[in-house]
Coordinates of C-alpha atoms in Angstrom, one line a residue:
Chain A
M21 CA 39.8 2.2 5.8
N22 CA 38.2 5.1 4.1
L23 CA 36.9 4.0 1.2
S24 CA 37.0 7.5 -0.5
T25 CA 40.1 6.8 -1.0
L26 CA 40.1 4.1 -3.8
K27 CA 38.5 6.9 -5.9
N28 CA 40.7 6.5 -9.8
K29 CA 43.0 4.1 -8.5
N30 CA 44.1 1.9 -11.3
L31 CA 44.9 -2.6 -10.6
Q32 CA 48.1 -2.2 -9.5
E33 CA 47.4 1.0 -6.9
L34 CA 44.3 -1.4 -6.0
N35 CA 45.6 -4.7 -5.3
A36 CA 47.9 -2.9 -2.8
L37 CA 45.5 -0.9 -1.2
L38 CA 43.1 -3.5 -0.4
D39 CA 46.1 -6.5 0.2
I40 CA 44.6 -8.4 -2.6
K41 CA 46.2 -10.9 -5.0
D42 CA 45.2 -13.7 -7.9
R43 CA 41.8 -11.7 -8.1
D44 CA 42.9 -8.8 -11.2
I45 CA 39.8 -9.9 -12.8
L46 CA 37.5 -8.8 -10.4
T47 CA 39.7 -5.8 -9.7
E48 CA 39.8 -4.7 -12.8
R49 CA 35.9 -5.1 -13.2
F50 CA 35.9 -3.3 -10.1
V51 CA 38.3 0.2 -11.7
S52 CA 36.0 -0.5 -15.3
L53 CA 32.7 1.0 -13.6
G54 CA 34.6 3.4 -10.3
L55 CA 34.3 3.7 -7.5
P56 CA 30.5 5.1 -6.8
S57 CA 30.0 8.6 -6.8
K58 CA 26.6 10.8 -7.6
K59 CA 27.7 11.0 -10.8
S60 CA 27.0 7.6 -11.1
E61 CA 23.1 6.6 -12.7
E62 CA 22.8 4.0 -10.2
Y63 CA 23.8 6.2 -7.3
R64 CA 22.4 9.3 -8.5
Y65 CA 19.2 9.6 -5.9
F66 CA 21.5 8.2 -2.8
D67 CA 24.5 10.4 -1.8
V68 CA 27.3 7.4 -1.6
E69 CA 30.3 9.8 -1.5
K70 CA 29.0 10.5 2.3
L71 CA 28.6 7.2 2.8
L72 CA 32.3 6.6 1.2
D73 CA 34.3 9.7 2.9
I74 CA 34.3 8.7 6.3
E75 CA 37.0 6.7 7.5
Y76 CA 35.5 3.4 9.2
K77 CA 37.5 0.7 11.2
T78 CA 37.3 -2.5 10.2
L79 CA 37.1 -6.3 11.2
T80 CA 39.3 -9.3 11.2
Y81 CA 36.6 -11.9 9.8
V82 CA 37.9 -15.3 11.8
P83 CA 35.5 -18.1 11.2
K84 CA 34.1 -19.5 14.1
T85 CA 32.4 -22.7 15.0
L86 CA 29.1 -22.8 14.4
Q87 CA 26.2 -23.0 18.0
V88 CA 22.8 -24.9 16.8
S89 CA 20.0 -22.1 16.5
E90 CA 16.5 -22.4 15.0
K91 CA 18.0 -19.6 12.7
I92 CA 21.1 -18.8 10.8
E93 CA 22.6 -15.8 12.3
I94 CA 25.4 -13.2 11.0
V95 CA 26.8 -11.3 13.2
D96 CA 29.2 -8.2 12.2
G97 CA 30.0 -10.2 9.2
V98 CA 30.4 -13.8 10.5
V99 CA 28.0 -16.7 10.8
V100 CA 27.4 -17.7 14.4
A101 CA 24.8 -20.1 14.4
G102 CA 22.9 -22.1 12.2
P103 CA 20.1 -24.9 12.5
Q104 CA 21.6 -28.1 13.1
G105 CA 22.5 -30.3 9.9
M106 CA 22.3 -27.6 7.2
R107 CA 24.9 -26.9 5.1
I108 CA 26.8 -23.6 6.2
Y109 CA 30.5 -22.5 5.7
N110 CA 33.5 -20.0 4.4
E111 CA 34.6 -20.9 0.9
P112 CA 35.5 -18.7 -1.9
C113 CA 32.6 -17.3 -4.2
G114 CA 33.0 -19.3 -7.4
Q115 CA 30.5 -18.0 -9.3
I116 CA 30.5 -14.6 -9.6
D117 CA 28.9 -12.6 -12.2
M118 CA 31.1 -10.4 -14.5
D119 CA 28.0 -8.2 -16.0
H120 CA 26.9 -6.9 -12.8
F121 CA 26.2 -3.3 -12.7
D122 CA 26.9 -2.3 -9.7
P123 CA 30.6 -1.0 -8.9
L124 CA 30.5 -2.6 -5.5
Y125 CA 29.3 -5.9 -6.1
Y126 CA 33.3 -6.4 -7.0
L127 CA 34.4 -4.3 -4.1
G128 CA 31.8 -6.5 -2.1
H129 CA 33.6 -9.5 -3.3
L130 CA 37.0 -8.1 -3.4
L131 CA 36.7 -7.3 0.5
S132 CA 35.2 -10.5 1.7
P133 CA 37.6 -13.5 -0.4
Q134 CA 35.6 -15.9 1.5
A135 CA 31.8 -15.7 1.9
I136 CA 29.3 -17.7 3.5
K137 CA 27.5 -20.3 1.8
I138 CA 24.5 -21.8 2.2
E139 CA 23.2 -24.7 0.9
L140 CA 19.1 -25.2 1.4
D141 CA 18.4 -29.1 1.1
G142 CA 15.1 -29.7 0.4
D143 CA 11.8 -27.5 0.8
V144 CA 13.2 -25.8 3.5
E145 CA 12.2 -22.5 5.2
V146 CA 14.9 -20.8 7.2
E147 CA 15.1 -17.7 8.5
I148 CA 18.8 -15.4 8.5
E149 CA 19.5 -12.6 11.4
H150 CA 22.2 -10.3 10.2
K151 CA 23.5 -8.5 13.5
F152 CA 25.5 -5.5 13.7
T153 CA 27.3 -4.6 17.1
Q154 CA 30.1 -2.6 16.0
S155 CA 30.2 1.2 15.6
D156 CA 31.8 3.5 13.4
T157 CA 33.1 0.2 11.0
L158 CA 32.7 -1.1 7.7
I159 CA 31.0 -5.0 7.7
N160 CA 31.3 -6.5 4.6
Y161 CA 30.5 -10.0 3.9
R162 CA 28.9 -11.9 1.1
I163 CA 26.5 -14.9 1.6
V164 CA 25.8 -17.2 -1.3
L165 CA 22.7 -19.4 -1.2
Y166 CA 22.5 -22.4 -2.5
N167 CA 19.0 -24.4 -3.3
Q168 CA 18.4 -27.7 -5.0
A169 CA 16.5 -28.3 -8.6
N170 CA 12.9 -29.1 -7.6
R171 CA 12.6 -27.9 -4.6
H172 CA 11.1 -25.1 -3.1
A173 CA 12.9 -23.5 -0.2
T174 CA 11.3 -20.2 1.5
V175 CA 14.5 -17.7 3.8
Y176 CA 13.0 -15.3 5.6
E177 CA 16.1 -12.3 6.1
N178 CA 15.9 -9.7 9.5
F179 CA 17.8 -7.0 10.7
V180 CA 19.1 -6.0 14.1
S181 CA 21.6 -3.8 15.8
E182 CA 22.8 -3.3 19.4
D183 CA 22.8 0.4 20.2
I184 CA 25.6 0.9 17.9
E185 CA 26.2 4.3 15.5
N186 CA 27.3 5.1 12.2
S187 CA 28.8 1.9 10.7
L188 CA 28.2 1.1 7.3
V189 CA 26.8 -2.2 5.6
L190 CA 28.5 -3.9 2.9
Y191 CA 27.0 -7.4 2.2
G192 CA 25.2 -9.4 -0.5
Y193 CA 23.6 -12.7 -2.0
D194 CA 24.9 -14.2 -4.5
M195 CA 21.6 -16.4 -5.2
H196 CA 22.0 -19.7 -8.0
I197 CA 18.5 -21.1 -8.2
A198 CA 18.0 -24.1 -9.3
Q199 CA 16.3 -26.0 -12.5
D200 CA 13.1 -26.4 -11.6
S201 CA 12.8 -25.0 -8.0
T202 CA 11.3 -21.9 -6.4
L203 CA 13.5 -19.8 -4.2
R204 CA 11.4 -17.3 -2.2
V205 CA 13.3 -14.4 -0.5
V206 CA 11.4 -12.2 2.4
K207 CA 13.4 -9.3 3.6
M208 CA 12.4 -7.4 6.6
Q209 CA 14.1 -4.3 7.3
N210 CA 13.5 -2.0 10.0
M211 CA 16.4 1.1 10.2
E212 CA 16.3 4.1 12.7
K213 CA 18.4 6.1 14.7
N214 CA 21.8 6.4 12.2
Q215 CA 22.9 3.1 13.2
Y216 CA 24.2 2.2 10.3
S217 CA 24.1 2.7 6.7
M218 CA 23.8 -0.1 4.4
V219 CA 24.3 -0.9 0.7
A220 CA 23.4 -4.2 -0.5
S221 CA 24.6 -5.4 -3.6
H222 CA 22.5 -8.9 -5.3
R223 CA 23.1 -10.9 -8.0
V224 CA 20.2 -13.2 -8.3
N225 CA 20.8 -16.5 -11.2
V226 CA 17.6 -18.1 -12.2
S227 CA 17.6 -21.2 -13.8
K228 CA 15.7 -23.0 -15.9
N229 CA 12.0 -23.2 -15.1
A230 CA 12.9 -21.7 -11.8
S231 CA 11.2 -19.0 -10.0
A232 CA 12.8 -16.5 -7.9
I233 CA 10.2 -14.8 -5.5
L234 CA 12.0 -11.9 -3.4
K235 CA 10.2 -9.4 -1.5
S236 CA 11.8 -6.5 0.7
F237 CA 9.6 -4.3 3.1
D238 CA 11.9 -1.3 3.8
L239 CA 10.8 0.5 6.6
G240 CA 11.9 3.6 8.8
G241 CA 14.8 5.5 8.0
D242 CA 17.9 6.4 7.7
K243 CA 20.2 5.4 4.6
A244 CA 19.9 2.3 2.9
L245 CA 20.1 1.1 -0.6
Q246 CA 19.6 -2.4 -2.2
L247 CA 21.1 -3.0 -5.6
L248 CA 19.6 -6.2 -7.5
K249 CA 20.7 -7.9 -10.5
V250 CA 18.8 -11.1 -11.5
D251 CA 19.5 -13.1 -14.7
L252 CA 16.4 -15.4 -16.1
A253 CA 17.3 -18.2 -18.2
E254 CA 14.8 -20.2 -20.1
R255 CA 11.3 -20.3 -18.5
A256 CA 12.4 -18.9 -15.5
H257 CA 10.2 -16.4 -13.2
V258 CA 11.0 -13.6 -10.8
D259 CA 8.4 -11.9 -8.8
A260 CA 10.1 -8.7 -7.0
G261 CA 8.3 -6.9 -4.6
H262 CA 9.5 -3.5 -2.7
L263 CA 7.5 -2.4 0.0
L264 CA 8.6 1.4 1.3
Y265 CA 7.8 3.3 4.2
L266 CA 10.3 6.0 5.1
N267 CA 10.1 9.3 7.6
A268 CA 12.2 12.0 8.7
N269 CA 15.2 13.0 6.0
S270 CA 15.7 8.8 5.4
K271 CA 17.0 7.8 1.6
R272 CA 16.0 4.5 0.3
G273 CA 15.3 2.1 -1.9
T274 CA 15.9 -0.2 -5.3
V275 CA 18.2 -0.6 -8.0
S276 CA 17.8 -3.2 -10.5
Q277 CA 18.6 -4.8 -13.2
I278 CA 16.5 -8.3 -14.5
V279 CA 17.9 -9.0 -17.3
H280 CA 15.8 -11.6 -19.6
N281 CA 17.7 -14.2 -21.2
G282 CA 16.0 -16.6 -22.0
E283 CA 12.7 -17.6 -24.2
H284 CA 9.5 -17.8 -22.4
S285 CA 10.7 -16.0 -19.4
T286 CA 8.7 -13.6 -17.3
S287 CA 9.1 -10.9 -15.0
K288 CA 6.8 -9.0 -12.2
Q289 CA 8.1 -6.2 -10.5
E290 CA 6.0 -4.2 -7.9
A291 CA 7.0 -1.3 -6.1
K292 CA 5.0 0.3 -3.1
N293 CA 6.1 3.6 -1.5
I294 CA 5.0 5.6 1.3
L295 CA 7.1 8.8 2.0
D296 CA 6.3 11.0 5.0
G297 CA 9.1 13.6 6.6
D298 CA 11.5 14.7 4.4
A299 CA 12.4 11.2 2.9
R300 CA 13.5 10.4 -0.2
G301 CA 12.5 6.4 -2.2
I302 CA 14.4 5.8 -4.7
F303 CA 13.3 3.0 -7.6
D304 CA 15.3 3.1 -10.5
A305 CA 14.9 -0.2 -12.2
L306 CA 15.5 -1.8 -15.8
I307 CA 14.1 -4.7 -17.0
R308 CA 15.9 -5.7 -20.3
V309 CA 14.9 -8.3 -22.9
Q310 CA 18.1 -10.2 -24.5
P311 CA 17.5 -10.8 -28.3
S312 CA 18.0 -14.7 -27.4
A313 CA 14.1 -14.3 -24.9
K314 CA 12.2 -14.3 -28.0
F315 CA 8.3 -14.7 -26.2
T316 CA 8.9 -12.9 -22.2
K317 CA 6.8 -11.2 -20.5
A318 CA 7.6 -8.2 -18.3
E319 CA 5.6 -6.1 -15.7
Q320 CA 7.0 -3.4 -13.9
N321 CA 5.2 -0.9 -11.6
S322 CA 6.3 1.7 -8.7
K323 CA 3.3 3.7 -7.2
A324 CA 4.4 6.0 -4.3
I325 CA 2.0 8.1 -1.9
L326 CA 3.9 11.1 -0.6
L327 CA 2.2 11.7 3.1
H328 CA 4.1 15.4 3.4
E329 CA 5.3 18.1 0.6
Q330 CA 9.0 17.6 1.3
A331 CA 9.0 13.7 0.8
Y332 CA 10.4 12.9 -2.5
M333 CA 10.2 9.9 -5.2
A334 CA 12.7 9.2 -7.2
A335 CA 10.7 6.6 -9.9
K336 CA 12.5 5.3 -13.1
P337 CA 11.1 2.5 -14.3
Q338 CA 12.6 1.3 -17.9
L339 CA 12.6 -1.0 -20.0
E340 CA 15.6 -1.8 -22.4
I341 CA 14.5 -4.4 -25.1
Y342 CA 15.9 -5.8 -28.4
I343 CA 13.0 -8.1 -29.2
D344 CA 9.4 -7.6 -31.3
E345 CA 7.8 -10.7 -29.6
L346 CA 7.2 -10.4 -26.2
E347 CA 4.9 -8.5 -24.2
A348 CA 6.2 -5.6 -21.4
S349 CA 4.4 -2.9 -19.5
H350 CA 5.6 -0.5 -17.4
G351 CA 4.8 2.7 -15.4
A352 CA 5.0 5.1 -12.2
T353 CA 2.8 6.9 -10.2
T354 CA 3.4 9.3 -7.6
G355 CA 0.3 11.1 -5.3
Q356 CA -1.2 11.8 -2.7
L357 CA -3.6 9.7 -1.2
D358 CA -7.0 9.2 -2.7
R359 CA -9.4 12.2 -1.2
K360 CA -13.0 9.9 -2.3
Q361 CA -10.8 7.6 -0.5
L362 CA -10.1 9.4 2.4
F363 CA -13.7 11.5 2.3
Y364 CA -15.8 7.8 2.8
L365 CA -14.0 6.9 5.6
Q366 CA -14.3 10.3 7.2
S367 CA -18.4 10.1 6.1
R368 CA -18.4 6.8 8.4
G369 CA -17.4 9.0 11.3
I370 CA -13.3 8.0 10.9
S371 CA -11.8 10.7 12.1
Y372 CA -9.1 12.1 9.3
V373 CA -6.0 11.1 11.2
E374 CA -7.3 7.6 11.1
A375 CA -8.5 7.8 7.7
R376 CA -5.7 8.5 6.5
K377 CA -3.0 5.5 8.7
I378 CA -6.1 3.3 6.8
L379 CA -5.4 4.1 3.6
V380 CA -1.4 4.1 3.9
I381 CA -1.9 1.2 5.6
A382 CA -4.3 -0.8 3.5
F383 CA -1.4 0.1 0.7
A384 CA 1.1 -1.8 2.1
N385 CA -0.6 -4.4 3.0
T386 CA -1.1 -4.8 -0.7
L387 CA 1.9 -5.7 -1.3
I388 CA 2.5 -7.1 2.7
E389 CA -0.5 -10.0 1.8
T390 CA 1.8 -11.8 -1.0
V391 CA 3.8 -12.9 1.5
K392 CA 1.9 -16.6 1.7
D393 CA 2.6 -17.5 5.3
T394 CA 0.3 -15.9 7.8
R395 CA 2.8 -15.6 10.4
H396 CA 5.3 -14.2 9.1
Q397 CA 2.2 -11.8 7.2
E398 CA 1.2 -10.7 9.8
R399 CA 4.5 -10.3 12.1
I400 CA 5.6 -8.0 8.9
K401 CA 2.3 -6.4 9.2
A402 CA 3.2 -5.2 13.2
S403 CA 6.0 -3.8 12.6
F404 CA 5.0 -1.5 9.8
E405 CA 2.2 -0.3 11.8
K406 CA 4.3 -0.2 14.4
V407 CA 7.5 1.9 12.7
F408 CA 4.3 3.9 11.1
Y409 CA 2.2 5.0 14.0
S410 CA 5.3 5.9 15.8
G411 CA 7.1 7.8 12.9
H412 CA 3.9 9.2 10.9
T413 CA 3.4 13.0 11.4
N414 CA 0.4 12.9 11.3
R415 CA 0.4 16.6 9.0
Chain B
M13 CA -40.5 19.9 14.7
S14 CA -37.7 19.1 12.7
I15 CA -35.0 16.6 12.7
M16 CA -33.2 19.0 9.7
K17 CA -33.5 22.4 8.9
I18 CA -32.0 24.0 5.1
E19 CA -32.7 27.3 4.6
N20 CA -31.8 29.4 1.7
L21 CA -29.3 27.0 1.2
Q22 CA -26.9 28.4 -2.3
A23 CA -23.7 25.6 -2.8
K24 CA -21.2 25.8 -5.7
I25 CA -19.3 22.8 -7.5
G26 CA -15.8 24.5 -8.9
D27 CA -17.4 27.8 -10.4
K28 CA -20.9 26.3 -11.1
Q29 CA -23.5 27.4 -8.9
I30 CA -25.8 24.5 -8.3
L31 CA -28.5 25.1 -5.4
K32 CA -29.9 28.3 -6.0
G33 CA -31.8 29.4 -2.7
L34 CA -33.0 25.9 -1.1
N35 CA -35.6 25.2 1.5
L36 CA -36.5 21.8 3.1
E37 CA -37.3 21.0 6.6
L38 CA -37.0 16.7 7.4
E39 CA -39.4 15.7 10.1
P40 CA -38.8 13.2 12.5
G41 CA -39.9 9.5 11.3
K42 CA -41.2 10.3 8.3
V43 CA -39.9 9.4 4.2
H44 CA -38.7 12.8 2.2
A45 CA -38.1 11.5 -1.4
I46 CA -36.2 14.7 -3.5
M47 CA -37.5 13.7 -7.0
G48 CA -35.8 16.1 -9.8
P49 CA -34.7 15.9 -13.6
N50 CA -31.2 15.4 -13.9
G51 CA -28.6 18.1 -13.1
A52 CA -31.5 19.6 -10.6
G53 CA -29.5 19.7 -7.5
K54 CA -30.5 16.6 -5.8
S55 CA -26.5 14.5 -5.4
T56 CA -25.1 18.4 -4.7
L57 CA -27.6 18.8 -1.7
S58 CA -27.0 14.8 -0.1
K59 CA -23.2 15.8 -1.3
A60 CA -23.8 19.3 1.4
L61 CA -25.7 18.0 3.6
V62 CA -22.9 16.0 5.0
G63 CA -19.9 18.0 4.0
H64 CA -18.0 17.3 0.6
Y65 CA -15.0 18.9 0.3
D66 CA -16.2 19.4 -3.4
I67 CA -19.1 21.7 -2.0
E68 CA -18.9 25.5 -1.6
L69 CA -21.3 26.7 0.8
L70 CA -22.3 30.2 -0.9
G71 CA -25.3 31.2 1.9
G72 CA -28.2 29.5 3.9
D73 CA -28.0 27.3 7.0
I74 CA -28.3 23.8 7.5
T75 CA -29.1 23.0 11.3
Y76 CA -29.2 19.5 12.6
K77 CA -31.1 19.4 15.8
G78 CA -31.7 23.1 16.0
E79 CA -27.6 23.6 15.4
S80 CA -26.1 24.9 12.4
I81 CA -23.7 22.4 11.4
N82 CA -22.5 24.4 8.2
E83 CA -19.2 24.8 9.6
M84 CA -19.1 20.9 10.9
E85 CA -16.7 18.1 9.5
A86 CA -17.6 15.4 8.1
E87 CA -16.9 13.4 9.9
E88 CA -18.3 14.7 13.4
R89 CA -22.1 15.3 11.0
A90 CA -21.6 11.4 10.9
L91 CA -20.7 10.9 14.3
N92 CA -24.0 12.8 15.3
G93 CA -26.0 10.6 13.4
I94 CA -25.9 11.7 9.7
F95 CA -25.7 9.4 7.2
L96 CA -25.3 9.5 3.3
S97 CA -25.6 5.9 1.2
F98 CA -23.7 7.0 -1.4
Q99 CA -24.4 6.7 -5.9
H100 CA -21.5 5.5 -6.4
P101 CA -19.7 3.8 -3.7
V102 CA -15.9 4.5 -3.4
E103 CA -13.3 1.1 -4.0
I104 CA -10.6 0.8 -0.9
P105 CA -8.0 -1.9 -1.7
G106 CA -6.2 -3.6 1.6
V107 CA -9.2 -1.9 3.5
N108 CA -10.7 -4.8 4.9
N109 CA -14.3 -4.6 5.4
A110 CA -15.5 -5.9 8.6
Y111 CA -12.1 -4.2 10.2
F112 CA -13.4 -1.1 8.2
L113 CA -17.2 -1.3 10.1
R114 CA -16.0 -2.3 13.0
T115 CA -14.0 0.9 13.3
A116 CA -16.8 2.9 12.1
L117 CA -18.8 1.5 14.9
N118 CA -16.8 1.7 16.8
A119 CA -15.9 5.5 16.7
K120 CA -19.3 5.8 17.3
L121 CA -19.5 4.3 20.4
K122 CA -16.7 6.2 21.7
H123 CA -18.6 9.3 20.4
E124 CA -21.4 8.3 22.4
G125 CA -19.3 7.5 25.8
K126 CA -20.2 3.3 25.4
E127 CA -18.0 0.4 25.4
E128 CA -16.9 -0.2 21.4
L129 CA -16.8 -4.1 21.0
N130 CA -14.2 -6.9 20.6
A131 CA -14.1 -8.5 17.1
A132 CA -16.7 -11.5 18.4
E133 CA -19.0 -9.3 19.3
F134 CA -19.3 -7.4 16.0
L135 CA -19.3 -10.4 13.9
R136 CA -22.4 -11.7 16.3
L137 CA -23.9 -8.1 15.4
M138 CA -23.2 -8.4 11.3
K139 CA -24.7 -12.0 11.0
G140 CA -28.6 -11.3 11.6
H141 CA -28.0 -8.0 9.3
L142 CA -26.0 -10.0 6.2
E143 CA -29.2 -12.6 6.0
M144 CA -31.0 -9.6 5.7
L145 CA -29.6 -8.6 3.2
G146 CA -28.6 -11.7 1.3
M147 CA -24.9 -10.9 1.7
K148 CA -22.4 -13.4 1.0
S149 CA -20.3 -14.1 4.1
D150 CA -17.2 -13.4 2.5
M151 CA -18.2 -10.1 1.4
I152 CA -17.0 -8.9 5.3
S153 CA -13.9 -10.9 4.5
R154 CA -13.2 -9.3 1.3
S155 CA -11.8 -5.4 0.6
L156 CA -13.8 -2.7 0.6
N157 CA -16.0 -2.5 -2.3
E158 CA -13.5 -4.1 -4.2
G159 CA -13.9 -5.9 -6.9
F160 CA -18.3 -5.6 -6.0
S161 CA -21.0 -5.9 -8.6
G162 CA -22.9 -2.9 -8.2
G163 CA -26.2 -4.5 -6.4
E164 CA -23.6 -6.1 -3.7
K165 CA -21.9 -2.1 -3.2
K166 CA -25.3 -1.1 -2.5
R167 CA -26.5 -3.4 -0.6
N168 CA -22.9 -3.3 1.6
E169 CA -24.1 0.7 2.2
I170 CA -27.2 -0.4 3.3
L171 CA -25.4 -2.8 6.3
Q172 CA -23.2 0.4 7.1
M173 CA -26.4 2.0 8.2
L174 CA -28.1 -0.6 9.9
I175 CA -24.7 -1.2 12.1
L176 CA -24.1 2.4 12.4
E177 CA -28.2 3.2 13.6
P178 CA -27.9 6.8 12.0
E179 CA -30.9 9.3 12.4
V180 CA -30.5 10.8 9.5
I181 CA -30.6 8.7 6.4
I182 CA -30.0 10.5 2.7
L183 CA -29.7 7.4 -0.3
D184 CA -28.9 8.4 -3.4
E185 CA -30.1 6.8 -6.0
I186 CA -30.0 4.5 -3.1
D187 CA -32.4 2.0 -6.5
S188 CA -30.1 2.9 -9.3
G189 CA -28.3 -0.7 -11.3
L190 CA -30.4 -2.6 -8.7
D191 CA -32.6 -5.7 -10.3
I192 CA -35.7 -6.3 -8.0
D193 CA -34.3 -9.0 -5.6
A194 CA -31.5 -6.8 -4.6
L195 CA -34.1 -3.6 -4.7
R196 CA -36.4 -6.0 -2.7
A197 CA -33.2 -6.4 0.1
V198 CA -32.1 -2.9 0.0
S199 CA -35.9 -1.6 0.7
E200 CA -36.4 -4.3 3.9
G201 CA -33.4 -3.3 5.1
I202 CA -34.8 0.8 4.8
N203 CA -37.7 -0.3 6.2
K204 CA -36.5 -2.2 9.4
M205 CA -34.6 1.2 10.2
K206 CA -38.0 3.2 9.9
D207 CA -38.9 3.3 14.0
G208 CA -40.7 6.5 14.0
K209 CA -37.5 8.5 14.8
R210 CA -35.4 8.1 11.9
S211 CA -36.0 10.6 9.0
F212 CA -34.9 9.3 5.5
L213 CA -34.4 11.7 2.5
V214 CA -34.6 9.4 -0.5
I215 CA -33.0 11.2 -3.5
T216 CA -34.1 9.1 -6.8
H217 CA -35.2 9.7 -10.3
Y218 CA -37.3 6.8 -10.4
S219 CA -40.9 6.2 -8.5
R220 CA -39.7 2.3 -8.6
I221 CA -38.2 2.3 -5.3
L222 CA -41.0 4.5 -3.7
D223 CA -43.1 1.1 -3.8
Y224 CA -40.8 -0.4 -1.6
I225 CA -40.2 2.8 0.8
E226 CA -43.4 4.5 0.9
P227 CA -42.8 8.1 1.3
D228 CA -44.7 11.1 3.8
Y229 CA -43.5 13.6 1.2
I230 CA -42.3 13.9 -2.0
H231 CA -40.6 16.6 -2.9
V232 CA -39.2 17.9 -6.6
L233 CA -36.5 19.8 -6.9
K234 CA -35.1 22.0 -9.9
D235 CA -32.7 24.6 -10.9
G236 CA -31.3 24.4 -7.7
K237 CA -34.6 24.7 -5.2
V238 CA -37.5 22.8 -3.9
I239 CA -40.3 23.8 -6.3
K240 CA -42.8 21.5 -4.8
T241 CA -44.3 19.7 -1.8
A242 CA -46.7 17.4 -1.6
G243 CA -47.9 13.2 -0.5
P244 CA -46.9 10.4 -2.0
E245 CA -50.3 10.9 -4.4
L246 CA -48.0 13.1 -6.6
V247 CA -45.5 9.7 -7.5
P248 CA -48.1 9.5 -10.1
Y249 CA -48.8 12.3 -11.6
L250 CA -44.9 12.6 -12.3
E251 CA -44.7 9.6 -14.0
E252 CA -47.2 10.7 -16.3
H253 CA -46.4 14.2 -16.8
G254 CA -42.4 14.2 -15.9
Y255 CA -41.7 17.5 -14.7
D256 CA -41.7 20.1 -17.1
G257 CA -45.4 20.7 -15.7
I258 CA -44.6 21.0 -12.3
E259 CA -44.4 25.2 -11.2
E260 CA -42.7 26.6 -8.5
E261 CA -45.2 27.2 -5.6

């Protein structure tokens, strides 16, 4: 399949090309947004057209009997294992956001009529491992996450791949965070060697008095974009943190919309970006405060450190506000390492190269240390340091 | 024989020449105090001695143990035993204080061909120093200087000095912002380092710290030059008359 053939097609043509029926509402939404191109605002910095204009093999999705495992294992879009007793099943995604900004959110749903549904019961902590084994393949799947009211669940998300190349992964979550609950999602993704590219298009619906804590740690190279739409109900809260360490000629980042719908809803979004080599980091983030969302508090910040003269940060924090009764701030800075800090370390006998590394790791640690679980925090720190020490150019 | 010799040092910061032919010799085991009015070049001198990036040398020479260090990088100077206690220590969020101190110490030990310390050995080494300086034990687990009070930052500078055991110790206004208890603790740390071999260069505006550290020499710095060198008896004279009455020797 070549996804670029979907460009400028009408509803009937798309239904025929994708062999889909009875999903006209989704198809119409996709048609109205159009296949992403370099002119699409949300994909402006990502070169999505190159990824779409490739002939990929497609997979036939056959549900499998789940093996018992400590973690949920999803191999090439098919869930194959999960913890005993956890409710994991395949079913059409019932609650699709009809106001998502990303056309690939809708394409993902059209290509994946059966979603993987995971119900998080109680104060559970679970790891989801995504594994990719096929080269030159379009791997598409959707996951629906539910948690329970007044409960606090945590999901640790990891990605592994076999020795593959040139695949494209289109996946994403529809998260439904129940009233008075907390869902914490910690994503760690280290990519390298052009094994696969990824567009991850998520929708997070945060109910009244609930909290979403979304931390992403994107390391290494290659091309990946996460597109995040968060809807906040009354007194709902989202705390989103994104760490990006990129090397070589990678292009990765976050495009997001956080929509305050309910009164007294709060959002905090922080991006820390460290860019080496010819890498391009993306942080294109909008916070929208609807007329219904009086007394909102919204805070958004992006900081980028460029370690190489060819590195580039596309930072675009935005506020769209329709009321007066709120507190909101946003900002973005891009620069080099702090010369005073570098000198201070050097003045104690620490070499220039080592001092740079210490400062970069310190910059990253301020976000990594927001992961409360010490074991996972150490795991992320170790991964970061491994990628950083192997990929840093020392220039 | 001096441990450090500064001859006809001329240096500028940006477009402004600050040091205009400064001469000074630091003797082993002695405490040299530099006093002088604002803008005389005291902090510029301290920066020049440690190879700060702000400083551009225009002429003259700094020799340390008989060798010129004009071209030496800051970290090499540190590894060879030159230490500056900063007037305004920088805050570095995310860098654990203990990790930083151990990294610095192990860099020095490695440079000297000695075995590096593991975390447990290092913490044992730290414990006594912390008690002497009146530092709370949690200060070493916090980020380097982040959120420290002025006094805590200065104590942390002295802690680094105690651990790294340098041979030439430059204290740039170590007394500024210290209350009397902190001043005593810091002075005790400095006095502990006196071993008859190390040299101290104490840069200060005030004589108060010199009551605790007891200098051997007082150098008056004015308009980028040392204009007078005398014994500690000069301090009360300066207190009474200020710098205006001091003429270049």
